Short mmCIF file of C-alpha atoms and ligand atoms in Angstrom, two decimals:
data_model
loop_
_atom_site.label_atom_id
_atom_site.label_comp_id
_atom_site.label_asym_id
_atom_site.label_seq_id
_atom_site.Cartn_x
_atom_site.Cartn_y
_atom_site.Cartn_z
CA MET V 4 -37.56 -11.73 27.60
CA LYS V 5 -33.93 -11.59 26.37
CA ASN V 6 -33.03 -14.99 28.09
CA LYS V 7 -36.08 -16.58 26.41
CA LEU V 8 -35.12 -15.25 23.04
CA ILE V 9 -31.62 -16.61 23.46
CA MET V 10 -33.13 -19.94 24.45
CA ALA V 11 -35.39 -19.97 21.44
CA ILE V 12 -32.47 -19.27 19.17
CA ALA V 13 -30.43 -21.96 20.85
CA LEU V 14 -33.27 -24.39 20.33
CA VAL V 15 -33.39 -23.73 16.54
CA MET V 16 -29.73 -24.19 16.23
CA ALA V 17 -29.66 -27.32 18.21
CA LEU V 18 -32.46 -28.71 15.92
CA VAL V 19 -30.59 -27.83 12.85
CA ALA V 20 -27.34 -29.38 14.26
CA GLY V 21 -28.98 -32.55 15.38
CA TRP V 22 -30.64 -32.96 12.05
CA THR V 23 -27.48 -32.40 10.16
CA ALA V 24 -25.82 -35.17 12.32
CA THR V 25 -28.48 -37.75 11.71
CA THR V 26 -28.77 -37.15 8.01
CA THR V 27 -25.10 -37.58 7.44
CA THR V 28 -24.85 -40.86 9.32
CA ALA V 29 -27.83 -42.22 7.56
CA GLN V 30 -25.86 -42.45 4.30
CA ALA V 31 -23.67 -45.50 4.97
CA ALA V 32 -26.12 -48.12 3.72
CA THR V 33 -25.56 -51.21 1.46
CA ASP V 34 -24.11 -50.54 -1.94
CA ASP V 35 -26.90 -50.48 -4.62
CA SER V 36 -25.23 -47.66 -6.52
CA LEU V 37 -24.96 -49.49 -9.81
CA ALA V 38 -28.50 -50.77 -9.68
CA GLN V 39 -29.74 -47.34 -8.83
CA VAL V 40 -28.00 -45.71 -11.87
CA GLN V 41 -29.35 -48.46 -14.22
CA LYS V 42 -32.70 -48.13 -12.81
CA SER V 43 -32.83 -44.32 -13.29
CA GLY V 44 -31.47 -44.72 -16.86
CA LYS V 45 -29.06 -41.95 -16.45
CA LEU V 46 -25.62 -41.10 -15.03
CA VAL V 47 -25.22 -37.60 -13.72
CA MET V 48 -21.73 -36.19 -14.13
CA GLY V 49 -20.64 -33.13 -12.16
CA THR V 50 -17.93 -30.93 -13.78
CA SER V 51 -16.47 -27.44 -13.69
CA PRO V 52 -16.29 -26.41 -17.29
CA ASP V 53 -13.49 -23.82 -17.06
CA TYR V 54 -10.74 -26.18 -17.96
CA PRO V 55 -10.15 -26.84 -21.60
CA PRO V 56 -9.38 -29.35 -23.03
CA TYR V 57 -10.74 -31.42 -20.03
CA GLU V 58 -14.15 -29.59 -20.00
CA PHE V 59 -15.31 -26.27 -21.32
CA GLN V 60 -18.21 -24.55 -22.77
CA ALA V 61 -18.54 -24.34 -26.52
CA THR V 62 -21.20 -23.51 -29.02
CA VAL V 63 -22.10 -26.61 -30.93
CA HIS V 64 -24.78 -26.29 -33.71
CA GLY V 65 -25.78 -22.87 -32.23
CA LYS V 66 -26.28 -24.30 -28.71
CA SER V 67 -23.88 -23.73 -25.81
CA GLN V 68 -22.83 -26.91 -24.05
CA VAL V 69 -20.06 -28.61 -22.10
CA VAL V 70 -17.61 -30.49 -24.13
CA GLY V 71 -14.06 -31.89 -23.75
CA MET V 72 -12.16 -35.05 -23.14
CA ASP V 73 -13.83 -35.56 -19.62
CA VAL V 74 -17.23 -35.45 -21.24
CA ALA V 75 -16.13 -38.07 -23.74
CA VAL V 76 -14.87 -40.24 -20.80
CA GLY V 77 -18.30 -39.69 -19.09
CA LYS V 78 -20.14 -40.68 -22.24
CA LYS V 79 -18.07 -43.91 -22.60
CA ILE V 80 -18.83 -44.87 -19.01
CA ALA V 81 -22.53 -44.14 -19.36
CA LYS V 82 -22.61 -46.02 -22.71
CA ASP V 83 -20.98 -49.07 -21.25
CA LEU V 84 -23.59 -48.99 -18.47
CA GLY V 85 -26.33 -48.74 -20.97
CA VAL V 86 -27.55 -45.39 -19.61
CA LYS V 87 -27.63 -41.73 -20.77
CA LEU V 88 -25.04 -39.19 -19.61
CA VAL V 89 -26.34 -36.01 -18.01
CA VAL V 90 -23.71 -33.19 -17.46
CA LYS V 91 -24.17 -30.77 -14.59
CA SER V 92 -21.93 -27.69 -14.33
CA MET V 93 -20.82 -26.27 -11.02
CA SER V 94 -17.81 -24.65 -9.49
CA PHE V 95 -14.90 -26.93 -8.81
CA ASP V 96 -14.94 -26.57 -5.14
CA SER V 97 -18.60 -27.61 -4.99
CA LEU V 98 -18.08 -30.92 -6.91
CA LEU V 99 -17.23 -33.21 -4.08
CA VAL V 100 -20.04 -31.81 -1.81
CA ALA V 101 -22.46 -32.32 -4.70
CA LEU V 102 -21.21 -35.95 -4.92
CA GLN V 103 -21.53 -36.64 -1.26
CA THR V 104 -25.08 -35.23 -1.07
CA GLY V 105 -26.20 -37.19 -4.14
CA LYS V 106 -26.66 -34.15 -6.48
CA VAL V 107 -24.44 -35.96 -8.99
CA ASP V 108 -23.43 -39.61 -9.45
CA MET V 109 -19.86 -39.04 -10.50
CA VAL V 110 -17.31 -36.25 -10.86
CA ILE V 111 -15.07 -36.08 -13.87
CA SER V 112 -13.27 -32.72 -13.83
CA GLY V 113 -9.51 -33.36 -14.32
CA MET V 114 -9.56 -34.27 -10.70
CA ASN V 115 -6.47 -35.81 -8.99
CA PRO V 116 -7.21 -38.68 -6.67
CA THR V 117 -5.28 -37.33 -3.70
CA PRO V 118 -5.17 -39.19 -0.40
CA ALA V 119 -7.14 -36.31 1.30
CA ARG V 120 -9.96 -36.75 -1.26
CA ARG V 121 -9.84 -40.43 -0.94
CA LYS V 122 -11.04 -40.16 2.58
CA ASN V 123 -14.35 -38.79 1.43
CA VAL V 124 -14.97 -40.33 -2.03
CA ASP V 125 -13.90 -43.25 -4.18
CA PHE V 126 -11.83 -43.01 -7.35
CA THR V 127 -11.52 -45.18 -10.48
CA HIS V 128 -8.21 -45.99 -12.01
CA THR V 129 -6.44 -43.08 -13.81
CA TYR V 130 -7.72 -42.21 -17.28
CA TYR V 131 -5.17 -39.47 -18.00
CA GLN V 132 -1.80 -38.21 -16.88
CA GLY V 133 -1.41 -34.42 -16.44
CA GLY V 134 1.24 -32.36 -14.67
CA TYR V 135 1.36 -28.57 -13.67
CA SER V 136 2.34 -25.56 -15.66
CA ILE V 137 2.11 -21.90 -15.01
CA VAL V 138 0.43 -19.45 -17.36
CA ILE V 139 1.89 -16.03 -17.49
CA ASN V 140 1.49 -12.88 -19.59
CA LYS V 141 3.58 -13.08 -22.72
CA SER V 142 5.02 -9.64 -22.02
CA ASP V 143 6.50 -11.15 -18.81
CA LYS V 144 8.39 -13.90 -20.66
CA GLY V 145 11.97 -14.09 -19.40
CA ILE V 146 10.99 -12.58 -16.04
CA TYR V 147 9.39 -15.72 -14.61
CA LYS V 148 10.93 -19.14 -15.11
CA ASP V 149 9.08 -21.49 -12.69
CA LYS V 150 7.26 -21.42 -9.41
CA ASP V 151 10.18 -20.08 -7.49
CA SER V 152 10.43 -16.82 -9.63
CA PHE V 153 7.31 -15.21 -8.07
CA VAL V 154 8.85 -13.93 -4.82
CA GLY V 155 7.02 -10.77 -3.80
CA LYS V 156 4.47 -11.48 -6.54
CA THR V 157 1.03 -13.06 -6.65
CA ILE V 158 0.13 -16.32 -8.35
CA GLY V 159 -3.45 -17.59 -8.71
CA ALA V 160 -4.94 -21.14 -8.44
CA GLN V 161 -8.49 -22.47 -8.41
CA THR V 162 -9.98 -22.83 -4.96
CA GLY V 163 -10.21 -26.45 -3.95
CA SER V 164 -7.70 -27.56 -6.51
CA THR V 165 -4.44 -29.33 -5.76
CA MET V 166 -2.56 -26.38 -7.47
CA TYR V 167 -3.88 -24.16 -4.74
CA THR V 168 -2.67 -26.47 -1.92
CA GLU V 169 0.71 -27.17 -3.56
CA SER V 170 1.30 -23.46 -4.34
CA LYS V 171 0.79 -22.60 -0.79
CA LYS V 172 3.04 -25.39 0.41
CA GLN V 173 5.81 -25.24 -2.23
CA THR V 174 6.43 -21.45 -2.59
CA SER V 175 7.69 -19.05 -0.12
CA GLY V 176 7.43 -15.19 -0.21
CA THR V 177 4.69 -15.64 -2.94
CA THR V 178 1.08 -14.71 -2.26
CA VAL V 179 -1.22 -17.39 -3.47
CA LYS V 180 -4.64 -16.26 -4.52
CA GLY V 181 -7.57 -18.59 -4.83
CA MET V 182 -10.55 -17.89 -7.12
CA THR V 183 -13.51 -20.14 -7.98
CA SER V 184 -13.06 -20.33 -11.72
CA VAL V 185 -10.07 -20.63 -13.87
CA SER V 186 -11.61 -18.14 -16.34
CA ASP V 187 -11.65 -15.57 -13.50
CA LEU V 188 -7.97 -16.42 -12.81
CA ILE V 189 -7.05 -15.79 -16.46
CA LEU V 190 -8.84 -12.48 -16.25
CA GLY V 191 -6.93 -11.59 -13.21
CA LEU V 192 -3.74 -12.47 -15.07
CA GLN V 193 -4.60 -10.23 -17.95
CA SER V 194 -5.55 -7.44 -15.73
CA HIS V 195 -2.17 -7.91 -13.95
CA LYS V 196 -3.71 -8.58 -10.50
CA LEU V 197 -1.92 -11.99 -10.83
CA GLN V 198 1.49 -12.63 -12.35
CA GLY V 199 0.93 -16.26 -12.91
CA VAL V 200 -1.74 -18.98 -12.71
CA ALA V 201 -1.01 -22.56 -11.88
CA MET V 202 -2.99 -25.25 -13.70
CA GLU V 203 -2.62 -28.65 -15.47
CA LYS V 204 -0.36 -28.52 -18.47
CA PRO V 205 -2.94 -29.36 -21.21
CA SER V 206 -5.22 -26.63 -19.90
CA ALA V 207 -2.29 -24.15 -19.92
CA GLN V 208 -1.74 -25.19 -23.51
CA ALA V 209 -5.31 -24.61 -24.37
CA TYR V 210 -5.51 -21.18 -22.83
CA VAL V 211 -2.23 -20.12 -24.56
CA ALA V 212 -3.33 -21.43 -27.79
CA ASN V 213 -6.58 -19.40 -27.55
CA ASN V 214 -4.98 -16.22 -26.48
CA LYS V 215 -2.04 -14.46 -28.16
CA GLU V 216 -1.17 -12.51 -25.02
CA LEU V 217 -0.54 -15.45 -22.88
CA ALA V 218 2.46 -17.78 -22.50
CA MET V 219 3.35 -20.75 -20.23
CA ILE V 220 6.24 -21.85 -18.23
CA PRO V 221 7.18 -25.14 -16.52
CA SER V 222 5.97 -25.16 -12.85
CA LYS V 223 8.86 -27.28 -11.30
CA PHE V 224 6.43 -28.36 -8.51
CA ASN V 225 7.46 -31.46 -6.76
CA LEU V 226 4.51 -33.75 -7.40
CA SER V 227 3.42 -37.22 -6.27
CA ALA V 228 1.95 -39.62 -8.68
CA SER V 229 -1.67 -38.89 -7.47
CA ASP V 230 -1.16 -35.28 -8.20
CA THR V 231 -0.44 -35.84 -11.86
CA SER V 232 -3.23 -38.33 -12.72
CA ALA V 233 -6.92 -37.73 -13.34
CA SER V 234 -9.57 -40.15 -12.13
CA VAL V 235 -13.36 -40.37 -11.85
CA ALA V 236 -14.77 -39.84 -8.47
CA PHE V 237 -17.84 -41.72 -7.09
CA ALA V 238 -19.52 -41.47 -3.63
CA LYS V 239 -17.85 -43.31 -0.90
CA GLY V 240 -18.73 -47.00 -0.83
CA SER V 241 -20.27 -47.21 -4.26
CA THR V 242 -18.16 -50.27 -4.98
CA SER V 243 -20.28 -51.71 -7.81
CA LEU V 244 -20.34 -48.46 -9.71
CA VAL V 245 -16.62 -47.98 -9.30
CA ALA V 246 -15.95 -51.46 -10.49
CA ALA V 247 -18.13 -51.08 -13.54
CA ALA V 248 -16.64 -47.61 -14.36
CA ASN V 249 -13.15 -49.12 -13.99
CA LYS V 250 -13.87 -51.45 -16.87
CA SER V 251 -14.45 -48.47 -19.12
CA VAL V 252 -11.49 -46.62 -17.84
CA ASP V 253 -9.17 -49.60 -18.37
CA GLN V 254 -10.40 -49.77 -21.98
CA ILE V 255 -9.86 -46.05 -22.43
CA ARG V 256 -6.20 -46.60 -21.21
CA LYS V 257 -5.57 -49.64 -23.21
CA GLN V 258 -6.84 -48.26 -26.37
CA ASN V 259 -5.27 -44.87 -25.68
CA LEU V 260 -8.68 -43.29 -26.51
CA VAL V 261 -7.87 -39.97 -24.76
CA ASN V 262 -4.95 -39.14 -26.94
CA LYS V 263 -6.23 -40.81 -30.04
CA ASP V 264 -9.80 -39.57 -30.11
CA TYR V 265 -11.02 -37.42 -27.07
CA LEU V 266 -8.31 -34.80 -27.18
CA PRO V 267 -8.24 -34.17 -30.91
CA ALA V 268 -12.14 -33.92 -30.80
CA ALA V 269 -11.92 -31.41 -27.90
CA GLY V 270 -9.29 -29.39 -29.87
CA LYS V 271 -11.73 -28.91 -32.71
CA TYR V 272 -14.29 -27.21 -30.43
CA LEU V 273 -11.50 -25.03 -29.05
CA LYS V 274 -11.00 -23.67 -32.47
CA THR V 275 -14.65 -23.04 -33.22
CA ASN V 276 -14.69 -21.10 -30.03
CA THR V 277 -12.74 -18.21 -31.37
CA VAL V 278 -15.02 -17.72 -34.26
CA ASN V 279 -17.59 -15.28 -33.07
CA THR V 280 -17.01 -13.58 -29.69
CA SER V 281 -19.32 -10.59 -30.15
CA MET V 282 -21.63 -10.11 -27.20
CA LEU V 283 -24.72 -9.76 -29.48
CA HIS V 284 -24.03 -13.28 -30.68
CA TYR V 285 -24.81 -14.41 -27.10
CA TRP V 286 -28.17 -12.60 -26.78
CA LYS V 287 -29.95 -15.91 -26.26
CA ALA V 288 -27.87 -16.74 -23.21
CA PHE V 289 -28.31 -13.29 -21.73
CA LEU V 290 -32.04 -13.51 -22.32
CA LYS V 291 -32.35 -16.81 -20.61
CA GLY V 292 -30.36 -15.36 -17.71
CA ILE V 293 -32.86 -12.42 -17.45
CA GLU V 294 -35.74 -14.90 -17.65
CA TYR V 295 -34.43 -16.98 -14.68
CA THR V 296 -33.38 -13.94 -12.60
CA LEU V 297 -36.91 -12.66 -12.97
CA ILE V 298 -38.54 -15.96 -12.24
CA ILE V 299 -36.56 -16.33 -9.06
CA THR V 300 -37.30 -12.82 -7.97
CA VAL V 301 -40.98 -12.83 -8.61
CA CYS V 302 -41.48 -16.27 -7.01
CA SER V 303 -39.35 -15.38 -4.00
CA VAL V 304 -41.14 -12.12 -3.33
CA PHE V 305 -44.43 -13.81 -3.65
CA PHE V 306 -43.67 -16.68 -1.33
CA GLY V 307 -41.69 -14.35 0.94
CA PHE V 308 -44.72 -12.10 1.21
CA ILE V 309 -47.01 -14.99 2.27
CA LEU V 310 -44.34 -16.15 4.72
CA GLY V 311 -43.80 -12.61 5.90
CA VAL V 312 -47.49 -12.09 6.63
CA LEU V 313 -47.56 -15.31 8.69
CA LEU V 314 -44.46 -14.48 10.54
CA SER V 315 -45.51 -10.96 11.39
CA LEU V 316 -48.92 -12.20 12.72
CA ALA V 317 -47.13 -14.80 14.70
CA ARG V 318 -44.76 -12.22 16.07
CA MET V 319 -47.81 -10.12 17.19
CA ALA V 320 -49.84 -13.02 18.55
CA GLN V 321 -51.23 -12.40 21.91
CA GLY V 322 -52.69 -14.33 24.95
CA GLY V 323 -51.95 -17.91 26.05
CA VAL V 324 -48.97 -20.10 26.11
CA PHE V 325 -49.40 -21.07 22.44
CA ALA V 326 -49.24 -17.42 21.30
CA THR V 327 -46.20 -16.88 23.32
CA ALA V 328 -44.44 -19.85 21.82
CA LEU V 329 -45.50 -18.75 18.36
CA ARG V 330 -44.12 -15.30 19.08
CA TRP V 331 -40.77 -16.65 20.11
CA LEU V 332 -40.41 -19.14 17.29
CA ALA V 333 -41.19 -16.32 14.77
CA THR V 334 -38.76 -14.03 16.56
CA ALA V 335 -36.03 -16.70 16.57
CA TYR V 336 -36.51 -17.37 12.99
CA VAL V 337 -36.42 -13.81 11.83
CA GLU V 338 -33.21 -13.21 13.96
CA PHE V 339 -31.57 -16.39 12.70
CA ILE V 340 -32.26 -15.65 9.06
CA ARG V 341 -31.11 -12.15 9.24
CA GLY V 342 -28.05 -13.15 11.12
CA THR V 343 -26.79 -15.63 8.59
CA PRO V 344 -25.52 -14.87 5.00
CA MET V 345 -28.01 -15.72 2.18
CA MET V 346 -25.18 -17.47 0.44
CA VAL V 347 -24.92 -19.95 3.17
CA GLN V 348 -28.67 -20.35 3.33
CA VAL V 349 -28.73 -21.16 -0.40
CA MET V 350 -26.03 -23.81 0.01
CA PHE V 351 -27.73 -25.23 3.02
CA VAL V 352 -31.07 -25.70 1.30
CA TYR V 353 -29.49 -27.26 -1.75
CA PHE V 354 -26.91 -29.48 -0.21
CA GLY V 355 -28.21 -29.92 3.30
CA LEU V 356 -32.02 -30.38 2.50
CA GLY V 357 -30.75 -32.29 -0.53
CA LEU V 358 -29.86 -35.17 1.80
CA ILE V 359 -33.61 -35.69 2.48
CA VAL V 360 -35.39 -34.57 -0.65
CA ASN V 361 -33.42 -34.13 -3.90
CA LEU V 362 -34.64 -30.69 -5.07
CA PRO V 363 -33.44 -29.24 -8.30
CA ALA V 364 -31.15 -26.21 -8.10
CA LEU V 365 -33.91 -23.74 -9.28
CA THR V 366 -36.36 -24.88 -6.71
CA SER V 367 -33.73 -24.93 -3.95
CA GLY V 368 -32.76 -21.37 -5.01
CA ILE V 369 -36.31 -20.12 -4.83
CA ILE V 370 -36.96 -21.86 -1.51
CA ALA V 371 -33.89 -20.43 0.12
CA ILE V 372 -34.49 -16.90 -1.16
CA SER V 373 -38.17 -16.95 -0.13
CA LEU V 374 -37.25 -18.20 3.32
CA ASN V 375 -34.76 -15.32 3.51
CA SER V 376 -36.94 -12.76 2.14
CA GLY V 377 -39.89 -13.83 4.31
CA ALA V 378 -37.94 -12.83 7.36
CA TYR V 379 -37.30 -9.24 6.07
CA ILE V 380 -40.72 -8.83 4.73
CA ALA V 381 -42.18 -9.86 8.09
CA GLU V 382 -40.40 -7.00 9.66
CA TYR V 383 -41.66 -4.52 7.13
CA ILE V 384 -45.27 -5.77 7.63
CA ARG V 385 -44.92 -5.71 11.35
CA GLY V 386 -43.74 -2.13 11.16
CA GLY V 387 -46.54 -1.30 8.67
CA ILE V 388 -49.23 -2.78 10.87
CA ASN V 389 -47.85 -1.00 13.96
CA SER V 390 -47.92 2.26 12.15
CA VAL V 391 -51.70 2.06 11.64
CA ASP V 392 -53.30 4.20 14.32
CA LYS V 393 -54.77 2.19 17.28
CA GLY V 394 -57.92 4.22 17.01
CA GLN V 395 -58.72 2.50 13.68
CA THR V 396 -58.86 -0.80 15.39
CA GLU V 397 -60.86 0.42 18.25
CA ALA V 398 -63.43 2.10 15.93
CA ALA V 399 -63.75 -1.05 13.76
CA ARG V 400 -64.08 -3.22 16.88
CA SER V 401 -66.62 -0.91 18.49
CA LEU V 402 -68.74 -1.09 15.20
CA GLY V 403 -68.89 -4.74 15.81
CA MET V 404 -66.29 -6.07 13.45
CA THR V 405 -64.49 -9.29 14.51
CA LYS V 406 -60.77 -9.28 15.16
CA GLY V 407 -59.98 -11.03 11.90
CA TYR V 408 -62.33 -8.84 9.81
CA THR V 409 -60.80 -5.71 11.38
CA LEU V 410 -57.32 -6.93 10.47
CA ARG V 411 -58.24 -7.90 7.01
CA TYR V 412 -60.41 -4.97 5.94
CA VAL V 413 -59.22 -2.09 8.17
CA VAL V 414 -55.62 -2.70 9.24
CA LEU V 415 -53.92 -4.53 6.47
CA PRO V 416 -54.99 -2.35 3.54
CA GLN V 417 -53.67 0.73 5.32
CA ALA V 418 -50.67 -1.14 6.37
CA LEU V 419 -49.93 -2.27 2.74
CA LYS V 420 -49.82 1.34 1.70
CA ASN V 421 -47.14 2.06 4.36
CA ILE V 422 -45.04 -0.97 3.51
CA TRP V 423 -45.32 -0.79 -0.25
CA PRO V 424 -42.03 1.22 -0.62
CA SER V 425 -40.15 -1.28 1.44
CA LEU V 426 -41.64 -4.14 -0.43
CA GLY V 427 -40.55 -2.51 -3.63
CA ASN V 428 -37.13 -2.10 -2.34
CA GLU V 429 -37.08 -5.82 -1.36
CA PHE V 430 -38.04 -6.73 -4.96
CA ILE V 431 -35.34 -4.59 -6.44
CA THR V 432 -32.71 -5.91 -3.87
CA LEU V 433 -33.69 -9.48 -4.83
CA ILE V 434 -33.22 -8.81 -8.59
CA LYS V 435 -29.69 -8.21 -7.71
CA ASP V 436 -29.13 -10.61 -4.83
CA SER V 437 -30.84 -13.52 -6.58
CA SER V 438 -27.43 -13.75 -8.45
CA ILE V 439 -26.18 -15.74 -5.32
CA VAL V 440 -28.00 -18.88 -6.68
CA SER V 441 -25.45 -19.04 -9.44
CA ILE V 442 -23.26 -20.81 -7.00
CA ILE V 443 -25.57 -23.84 -7.09
CA GLY V 444 -25.75 -23.81 -10.88
CA VAL V 445 -29.00 -22.01 -11.55
CA SER V 446 -28.88 -20.46 -15.01
CA GLU V 447 -29.57 -16.94 -14.01
CA LEU V 448 -27.87 -13.90 -15.40
CA ILE V 449 -24.44 -14.17 -13.58
CA PHE V 450 -24.33 -17.85 -14.35
CA GLN V 451 -25.00 -17.11 -18.05
CA SER V 452 -22.33 -14.44 -18.11
CA ASN V 453 -19.88 -16.91 -16.67
CA ILE V 454 -20.71 -19.31 -19.53
CA VAL V 455 -20.26 -16.55 -22.10
CA ARG V 456 -17.05 -15.64 -20.45
CA SER V 457 -15.59 -19.16 -20.74
CA ASP V 458 -17.07 -19.57 -24.17
CA THR V 459 -15.54 -16.49 -25.61
CA TYR V 460 -12.42 -16.11 -23.45
CA ARG V 461 -13.44 -12.49 -22.98
CA GLY V 462 -13.45 -11.41 -19.38
CA VAL V 463 -14.73 -7.87 -19.18
CA ALA V 464 -17.26 -7.55 -21.94
CA PRO V 465 -19.77 -10.04 -20.51
CA ILE V 466 -19.55 -8.28 -17.10
CA ALA V 467 -20.25 -4.98 -18.68
CA VAL V 468 -23.31 -6.40 -20.52
CA ILE V 469 -24.89 -7.89 -17.44
CA MET V 470 -24.19 -4.72 -15.46
CA VAL V 471 -26.29 -2.78 -17.96
CA LEU V 472 -28.94 -5.53 -18.05
CA TYR V 473 -29.31 -5.58 -14.23
CA PHE V 474 -29.58 -1.81 -14.21
CA ILE V 475 -32.32 -1.82 -16.92
CA MET V 476 -34.18 -4.45 -14.83
CA THR V 477 -33.92 -2.60 -11.55
CA PHE V 478 -34.62 0.81 -13.09
CA THR V 479 -37.72 -0.39 -14.90
CA ALA V 480 -38.99 -2.16 -11.76
CA SER V 481 -38.51 0.85 -9.64
CA ARG V 482 -40.34 3.05 -12.19
CA ILE V 483 -43.35 0.55 -12.18
CA LEU V 484 -43.33 0.39 -8.42
CA ASN V 485 -43.20 4.20 -8.12
CA HIS V 486 -46.25 4.44 -10.40
CA PHE V 487 -48.27 2.22 -8.10
CA GLU V 488 -47.10 4.04 -5.10
CA ARG V 489 -48.26 7.25 -6.49
CA LYS V 490 -51.61 5.73 -7.37
CA MET V 491 -52.06 4.53 -3.83
CA GLN V 492 -51.35 8.04 -2.43
CA HIS V 493 -54.17 9.50 -4.36
CA ASP V 494 -56.93 8.64 -1.91
N1 LIG B 515 -6.31 -31.25 -11.11
C1 LIG B 515 -6.58 -30.31 -10.22
C2 LIG B 515 -7.27 -30.88 -8.95
O1 LIG B 515 -7.75 -32.03 -8.92
C3 LIG B 515 -7.55 -29.21 -10.73
C4 LIG B 515 -8.58 -29.62 -11.55
C5 LIG B 515 -9.41 -28.45 -12.10
N2 LIG B 515 -10.52 -28.90 -12.81
C6 LIG B 515 -11.43 -28.02 -13.42
N3 LIG B 515 -12.33 -28.58 -14.13
N4 LIG B 515 -11.38 -26.81 -13.15
O2 LIG B 515 -7.41 -30.26 -8.01
#
């Protein structure tokens, strides 16, 4: 039995691996990138809006949206192509994956066209020249002078960024801590977990201008030309699209549009940002987060339950080769899902399946969580069915009921009563764990709190707010579930 189980698991893994290999090689076709964008009428730009003045979240006419000089660059490229610009936010370290898997058409995110990145994506000419600085707490002014003053201390840099790689390479005796978002790094700085944060100079200036407790120092990093320039990235081989974008980029350079128009415009949004930072002001964002969190949870438990019933039945199938195969497959599935992190599954569905069918983030999130939840629910159901006394089935069968009828009308109703508490638990767990889909950019509660954090430059308050909101949701849900549980116990 053990050996067969291992074989079944190996088979599933081999299938997954084989499929991944075929889908990644299938990409290198002829270049119709420009024609495709023009046909769809829109150009999707991926960016990580935690980097003012390049890109950041701001409230414009009462609505939170991504603004900044990179968005202006994106708009110009889209306009020159005669299409509409669509901005998609995600974490900086997901951007290039999103580009390679076709989730976005281009990446503009203050990104340096390094040789390592050039291996995987194509870049346009440079549209802006940056350089590194280090942000510190103003109270530490005089203690730290440049990258070499942090011996025995910790500096932070965004994961996947060139600052992270260079800080690792060019400092010694300094701990370099990577975090997904620059807003988190600033928070780490303010709570003294970090003594410095490395980022591009214009961004450092923006953070310092927005926060009286921060200051900046020169980095003194040894940088190559590619490390100080920002370019637009396109999928490898999209020659026609890059050529078209280069025309816009060249104009931007020639007319000095970034310095003359885009940066001053971004600066204005930066100021409006500091007007109202009360959490109440953002109730709409939090409400939207709650809405998405609940949609994801309810859908996932619903589909997870259906999948769970099927899986548990498959796991208990008896007689014949077919039943045995079914049993092994279901067992392998359950083991595999329970043995891999949900976060990886979410990314796999979004980016991996995305190579075949381009699913929106919300759908991908619901699919991944349902698939995950199904495996757990299957086990609860199996346990529930097994806990129904054998005599019940025997009695029903001897009364002449068919197998299916017995299962449906005698066993399952009793089983449901037994598994109800576990199902309720699963629901409550998912309210909390669905937050994982924020990594693929679904606007659930955590995602919204990140937006509020970058919008207000306040780190702790939004976290406290969502903590309370999560508790209200789970507490209410558990009250409701308890009520039904008590009702079921009456008979
Ligand atoms: N220029 C750096 C890089 O290319 C960091 C860019 C960070 N951008 C952002 N939107 N957070 O790695």
